[in-house]
Amino acid sequence: MVDLMGQYEKVKAEMDQAILNVVKSSIYIGGPEVKGFQEEMEKFLGVKHVIPCANGTDALQIAMMAFNLQPGDEVITAAFTYVATAEVIALLKLKPVLVDVDPETFNIDVEQVRKAIGPKTKAIVPVHLFGQCANMEEIMKIATEAGIFVIEDTAQAIGASYTFSDARKVSAGSMGHIGCTSFFPSKNLGCYGDGGAMMTNDDDLAFKIRQIANHGQGKRYYHDVVGVNSRLDAIQAAILRVKLPHLDSYNIARREAASYYDEHFNKSDRLITPVRDPKSTHVFHQYTLKTNGVERDLIPDKLAAKGIPSMIYYPVPLHLQKAYSDLGYKEGQFPVTEDLCRRVFSLPMHSELGREELDFIVAAVLEVVS
Ligand SMILES: Cc1ncc(COP(=O)(O)O)c(C=O)c1O
């Protein structure tokens, strides 16, 4: 699905040196690499504060902790997403309120969000799924009217930008009160292990986030709030500093590969290609096709037999996962999400896809679905 070795080889000399420099400095936790990455990321995203942490799930959890929510407070998110989004809500004894998604963009349906708002609603977590921003214009409007927080889950869309109707163009992760991202190796900006970050333009929130991520201490050994230990280590920061200047070109390469896929798959009435929302750039964390009149479940094995990996993101919607059965959702409640879980599959998508590989994949997919 990804070609991390191919990507590494292109920056090998610089990357090896960057890693070696950290080892030689013996500064593994914090230090200049983490600070340097933080500042470069702030500049890249056009956001006031980037607070690195250990992974994207921690980022979501810490963000949620920063709002002093109380047990039973409700947080709205999409039923069609990776489990991490809802997991942290549940872990903090908050109530995940799931809503359906838009059938075209697969992102949270803003009308459903509007309907789900109640007296206990405290936050919305839009997920920029597969690399494209959710309808942030409406989400921010809804949140402002209701006086609630927005935490963007931008784990899959780092480097994407969103254009508001007043022509303001901003980075994914910088629109809500807090943005959260992951540097998991296969992400568009991935390190060589685990990593994550939170973004905010709010000084007070930035202070709180830093404090929570650092055992709740503002000053060393003075713990003002209950916190966690969540750090991006210096080696990962050094790796990310080598890759960050290439992120735009990685995303362009993904977009070009996606356009090539589109061009060929649009010829088949068995496949529905990803819809690109004109308000968001799509950075194609995943290239996800919707099947039309073919048995989706047979596709991965048939492709695997031809040497092509594929994945189903996601086979089971959140509301039908065993771990979340106590929320009381029923099958049929979120028809778009359920339909997508039955029909979608994702193809290899990364910055290193060449024409030969694309042709090989395209031919195999068209044969399998025909
Ligand atoms: C949408 C979404 N949110 C959160 C996460 C969690 O990130 P991490 O794996 O770094 O904890 C992921 C990672 O796969 C994700 O795709």
XYZ file of C-alpha atoms and ligand atoms in Angstrom:
386
model
C 0.000 0.000 0.000
C 2.960 2.304 0.612
C 6.624 2.407 -0.440
C 8.529 3.731 2.543
C 11.826 2.323 1.296
C 11.483 4.086 -2.067
C 10.762 7.349 -0.277
C 13.704 6.874 2.117
C 16.149 6.144 -0.682
C 15.514 9.564 -2.222
C 16.585 11.359 0.966
C 18.929 8.691 2.308
C 22.110 10.732 2.813
C 20.313 13.584 4.566
C 18.157 11.224 6.612
C 21.057 9.048 7.775
C 22.960 12.153 8.826
C 19.957 13.592 10.675
C 19.467 10.380 12.665
C 23.178 10.069 13.370
C 23.310 13.669 14.573
C 20.711 12.894 17.232
C 22.601 9.802 18.346
C 25.832 11.790 18.534
C 24.137 14.562 20.514
C 22.632 12.048 22.983
C 19.631 14.354 23.262
C 16.834 11.882 22.689
C 13.980 13.570 24.527
C 13.055 17.162 23.736
C 15.950 19.363 22.627
C 16.674 21.245 19.410
C 15.253 18.681 16.971
C 11.831 18.652 18.598
C 11.811 22.427 18.922
C 13.028 22.853 15.349
C 10.353 20.550 13.999
C 7.680 22.297 16.026
C 8.673 25.693 14.624
C 8.945 24.447 11.056
C 5.555 22.791 11.300
C 4.018 26.003 12.704
C 5.368 27.880 9.704
C 4.252 25.217 7.238
C 0.713 25.110 8.590
C 0.430 28.830 9.310
C -0.621 28.066 12.862
C 0.540 29.721 16.072
C 1.292 26.609 18.119
C 2.254 23.057 17.234
C 2.652 20.762 20.214
C 4.251 17.463 19.255
C 3.210 14.287 21.101
C 3.600 10.523 20.930
C 0.897 9.599 18.396
C -2.356 10.741 16.832
C -4.549 8.970 19.362
C -2.795 10.764 22.222
C -3.230 14.040 20.335
C -6.997 13.501 20.269
C -7.089 12.479 23.910
C -5.001 15.416 25.120
C -7.063 17.815 23.011
C -10.232 16.467 24.587
C -8.695 16.755 28.079
C -7.846 20.410 27.472
C -11.520 21.413 27.491
C -12.289 20.257 31.055
C -15.261 18.215 29.874
C -17.289 16.312 32.443
C -18.325 12.647 32.385
C -21.448 12.264 30.264
C -20.748 15.329 28.124
C -21.400 14.552 24.489
C -18.933 14.718 21.624
C -20.195 14.356 18.069
C -18.147 12.495 15.492
C -18.596 10.420 12.340
C -19.646 6.769 12.346
C -17.308 6.207 9.388
C -13.803 6.755 10.715
C -10.872 5.040 12.352
C -11.660 3.892 15.871
C -9.156 6.245 17.548
C -11.524 9.169 17.142
C -14.305 7.622 19.212
C -12.004 5.632 21.483
C -10.586 8.629 23.293
C -14.063 10.088 23.807
C -15.174 6.866 25.472
C -11.954 6.524 27.490
C -12.518 9.934 29.038
C -16.045 8.833 30.053
C -17.551 11.262 27.597
C -20.324 10.091 25.314
C -19.529 9.614 21.625
C -22.539 10.723 19.597
C -22.126 9.247 16.153
C -23.607 10.663 12.985
C -23.714 9.545 9.373
C -21.446 10.785 6.590
C -21.906 12.372 3.209
C -22.176 9.693 0.475
C -19.879 11.607 -1.890
C -17.036 12.914 0.265
C -17.390 10.265 3.029
C -16.934 13.101 5.534
C -19.247 13.938 8.409
C -22.723 15.039 7.272
C -23.218 18.559 8.616
C -27.012 18.336 8.622
C -26.744 15.283 10.858
C -24.350 17.191 13.111
C -26.878 20.009 13.408
C -29.609 17.557 14.408
C -27.385 15.786 16.937
C -26.639 18.929 18.956
C -28.280 18.875 22.357
C -27.816 20.480 25.773
C -24.988 18.082 26.659
C -23.038 18.547 23.421
C -19.637 20.039 24.139
C -17.560 19.304 21.051
C -17.514 18.128 17.447
C -14.678 16.056 16.020
C -14.748 16.256 12.234
C -12.392 13.775 10.593
C -10.793 14.803 7.293
C -11.174 11.315 5.965
C -8.864 9.836 3.337
C -7.162 13.218 2.778
C -9.962 15.681 2.174
C -11.300 18.272 4.610
C -14.773 17.958 6.056
C -17.233 20.804 5.489
C -15.429 23.081 7.963
C -17.299 26.216 6.972
C -20.589 24.745 8.215
C -19.017 22.925 11.126
C -17.442 26.114 12.462
C -20.757 27.932 11.998
C -22.661 25.237 13.890
C -20.057 25.182 16.665
C -20.006 28.957 17.043
C -23.812 29.115 17.221
C -23.899 26.326 19.806
C -20.875 27.603 21.756
C -19.024 24.289 21.507
C -15.500 23.193 20.613
C -14.157 21.771 17.381
C -11.280 19.295 17.391
C -10.161 18.472 13.865
C -8.863 14.965 13.311
C -6.440 15.657 10.507
C -4.428 12.443 10.835
C -5.231 11.614 7.208
C -5.081 15.089 5.683
C -1.900 16.817 6.744
C -0.893 19.281 4.055
C -4.426 19.677 2.688
C -5.924 23.140 2.583
C -9.475 24.386 2.789
C -10.971 27.486 1.187
C -13.788 29.295 2.984
C -16.415 31.197 1.000
C -14.668 34.490 1.854
C -11.628 33.081 -0.053
C -9.642 32.475 3.142
C -7.400 29.499 2.414
C -6.113 27.652 5.462
C -4.385 24.431 6.386
C -6.181 21.331 7.574
C -5.763 21.214 11.334
C -5.730 24.983 11.808
C -9.452 25.714 11.572
C -10.890 24.226 14.739
C -9.990 25.098 18.318
C -7.455 22.276 18.206
C -6.209 20.185 15.301
C -4.749 16.720 15.842
C -2.534 14.713 13.584
C -0.560 11.494 13.399
C 2.910 10.841 12.029
C 2.381 7.081 11.795
C 4.862 5.834 9.153
C 2.276 5.417 6.385
C 0.716 8.841 6.893
C 1.357 11.538 4.272
C 3.960 12.943 6.667
C 5.167 9.865 8.503
C 8.078 9.297 10.853
C 9.903 5.998 11.439
C 7.815 4.958 14.411
C 5.006 6.665 16.275
C 4.428 10.382 16.448
C 1.690 12.975 16.543
C 0.943 16.628 17.153
C -1.722 19.107 18.171
C -2.182 22.497 16.562
C -3.912 25.588 17.897
C -3.990 29.351 17.461
C -5.120 29.839 21.068
C -2.325 30.669 23.561
C -4.246 29.437 26.613
C -5.142 26.161 24.958
C -1.541 25.709 23.841
C -0.381 26.144 27.433
C -2.937 23.616 28.683
C -2.080 21.093 25.985
C 1.641 21.330 26.746
C 0.919 20.934 30.415
C -1.343 17.894 29.991
C 1.100 16.192 27.600
C 3.848 16.685 30.183
C 2.359 14.996 33.272
C 0.193 18.006 34.015
C 3.171 20.150 34.984
C 3.686 23.751 33.935
C 6.793 24.012 36.108
C 8.926 20.928 36.696
C 7.614 18.745 39.560
C 4.627 21.012 40.120
C 1.639 19.095 38.792
C -1.379 21.361 38.470
C -3.631 19.004 36.535
C -3.741 15.260 35.943
C -1.829 14.727 32.743
C -0.216 12.049 30.618
C 3.258 11.400 29.252
C 3.169 11.941 25.521
C 6.292 13.032 23.667
C 7.596 13.020 20.130
C 11.169 11.825 20.532
C 14.149 13.619 19.017
C 14.950 10.938 16.422
C 11.385 11.071 15.081
C 11.509 14.872 15.065
C 14.769 14.813 13.100
C 13.218 12.409 10.586
C 10.163 14.618 10.221
C 12.370 17.689 9.661
C 13.954 15.954 6.682
C 10.573 14.995 5.266
C 8.531 18.155 5.944
C 10.098 20.201 3.106
C 8.961 17.421 0.741
C 5.398 17.135 2.028
C 3.875 19.320 -0.682
C 5.618 17.359 -3.413
C 4.602 14.055 -1.775
C 0.999 15.240 -1.789
C 1.219 16.377 -5.414
C 2.575 12.955 -6.388
C -0.344 11.307 -4.586
C -2.796 13.595 -6.361
C -1.264 12.798 -9.741
C -1.466 9.082 -9.068
C -5.097 9.543 -8.027
C -5.869 11.430 -11.245
C -4.360 8.604 -13.266
C -6.450 6.060 -11.377
C -9.549 8.266 -11.893
C -8.972 8.567 -15.609
C -8.985 4.782 -16.019
C -11.546 3.788 -13.430
C -14.059 6.357 -14.652
C -14.381 4.184 -17.753
C -15.857 1.368 -15.666
C -19.481 1.489 -14.531
C -18.501 -0.941 -11.753
C -16.375 1.636 -9.950
C -17.120 5.050 -8.502
C -14.008 7.188 -8.153
C -13.388 9.545 -5.215
C -15.308 12.817 -5.378
C -13.110 15.887 -4.934
C -14.702 18.641 -2.913
C -13.865 21.978 -4.582
C -13.412 23.581 -1.148
C -10.587 21.267 -0.113
C -7.425 20.061 -1.734
C -7.392 16.279 -1.583
C -4.077 14.838 -0.417
C -5.191 11.245 -0.990
C -4.046 9.577 2.161
C -6.143 6.794 0.715
C -7.429 6.214 -2.786
C -10.785 4.670 -2.075
C -13.135 3.321 -4.708
C -16.808 2.569 -4.256
C -17.969 -0.580 -6.033
C -21.142 -0.594 -8.063
C -22.828 -3.964 -8.575
C -19.796 -6.140 -7.811
C -19.098 -8.341 -4.808
C -16.624 -6.125 -2.953
C -15.542 -8.806 -0.514
C -14.024 -10.918 -3.299
C -11.851 -8.097 -4.624
C -8.959 -8.098 -2.097
C -8.185 -11.802 -2.579
C -8.450 -11.551 -6.358
C -6.087 -8.576 -6.366
C -3.725 -10.282 -3.938
C -3.530 -13.237 -6.341
C -2.211 -10.761 -8.924
C 0.310 -9.368 -6.440
C -1.611 -6.211 -5.625
C -2.352 -5.184 -2.055
C -5.633 -3.517 -1.182
C -7.381 -2.644 2.050
C -10.888 -2.114 3.246
C -11.141 1.102 5.232
C -13.381 0.380 7.126
C -15.189 -2.956 7.128
C -17.284 -2.319 10.253
C -18.821 1.048 11.125
C -18.119 2.382 14.590
C -21.740 2.074 15.732
C -21.708 -1.668 15.022
C -18.387 -2.390 16.749
C -18.675 -4.646 19.778
C -16.745 -2.218 21.996
C -19.322 0.477 21.367
C -22.459 -1.649 21.645
C -23.358 0.032 24.940
C -24.044 3.225 23.015
C -27.192 1.479 21.833
C -26.927 2.069 18.103
C -28.677 -0.355 15.752
C -27.970 -1.672 12.290
C -29.667 0.534 9.720
C -29.218 3.679 11.779
C -26.478 5.175 9.605
C -27.304 3.916 6.105
C -24.586 5.822 4.223
C -21.819 4.604 6.534
C -23.126 1.037 6.410
C -23.344 1.144 2.617
C -19.766 2.440 2.378
C -18.496 -0.281 4.705
C -19.989 -2.835 2.300
C -18.797 -1.197 -0.906
C -15.437 0.546 -0.561
C -11.891 -0.662 -1.037
C -8.588 1.205 -1.165
C -5.675 0.752 -3.552
C -1.942 1.378 -3.133
C -1.414 5.113 -2.731
C 1.866 6.841 -1.990
C 4.372 9.340 -3.304
C 6.479 6.790 -5.165
C 3.915 5.263 -7.538
C 5.327 5.188 -11.076
C 3.464 4.861 -14.356
C 4.405 1.197 -14.709
C 3.007 0.296 -11.288
C -0.112 2.341 -11.897
C -0.728 0.630 -15.245
C -0.245 -2.768 -13.638
C -2.709 -1.960 -10.854
C -5.258 -0.336 -13.172
C -5.290 -3.322 -15.550
C -5.657 -5.798 -12.709
C -8.454 -3.869 -10.984
C -10.411 -3.425 -14.214
C -10.083 -7.146 -14.943
C -11.158 -8.140 -11.438
C -14.288 -5.990 -11.431
C -15.337 -6.729 -15.011
C -8.474 9.348 11.314
C -7.434 8.909 12.288
N -7.448 9.396 13.534
C -6.529 9.050 14.440
C -5.516 8.168 14.143
C -4.588 7.750 15.218
O -3.259 7.984 14.959
P -2.115 7.094 15.657
O -2.101 5.770 14.972
O -0.873 7.877 15.427
O -2.452 6.983 17.082
C -5.440 7.649 12.851
C -4.353 6.721 12.512
O -4.458 5.787 11.814
C -6.423 8.013 11.895
O -6.405 7.533 10.667
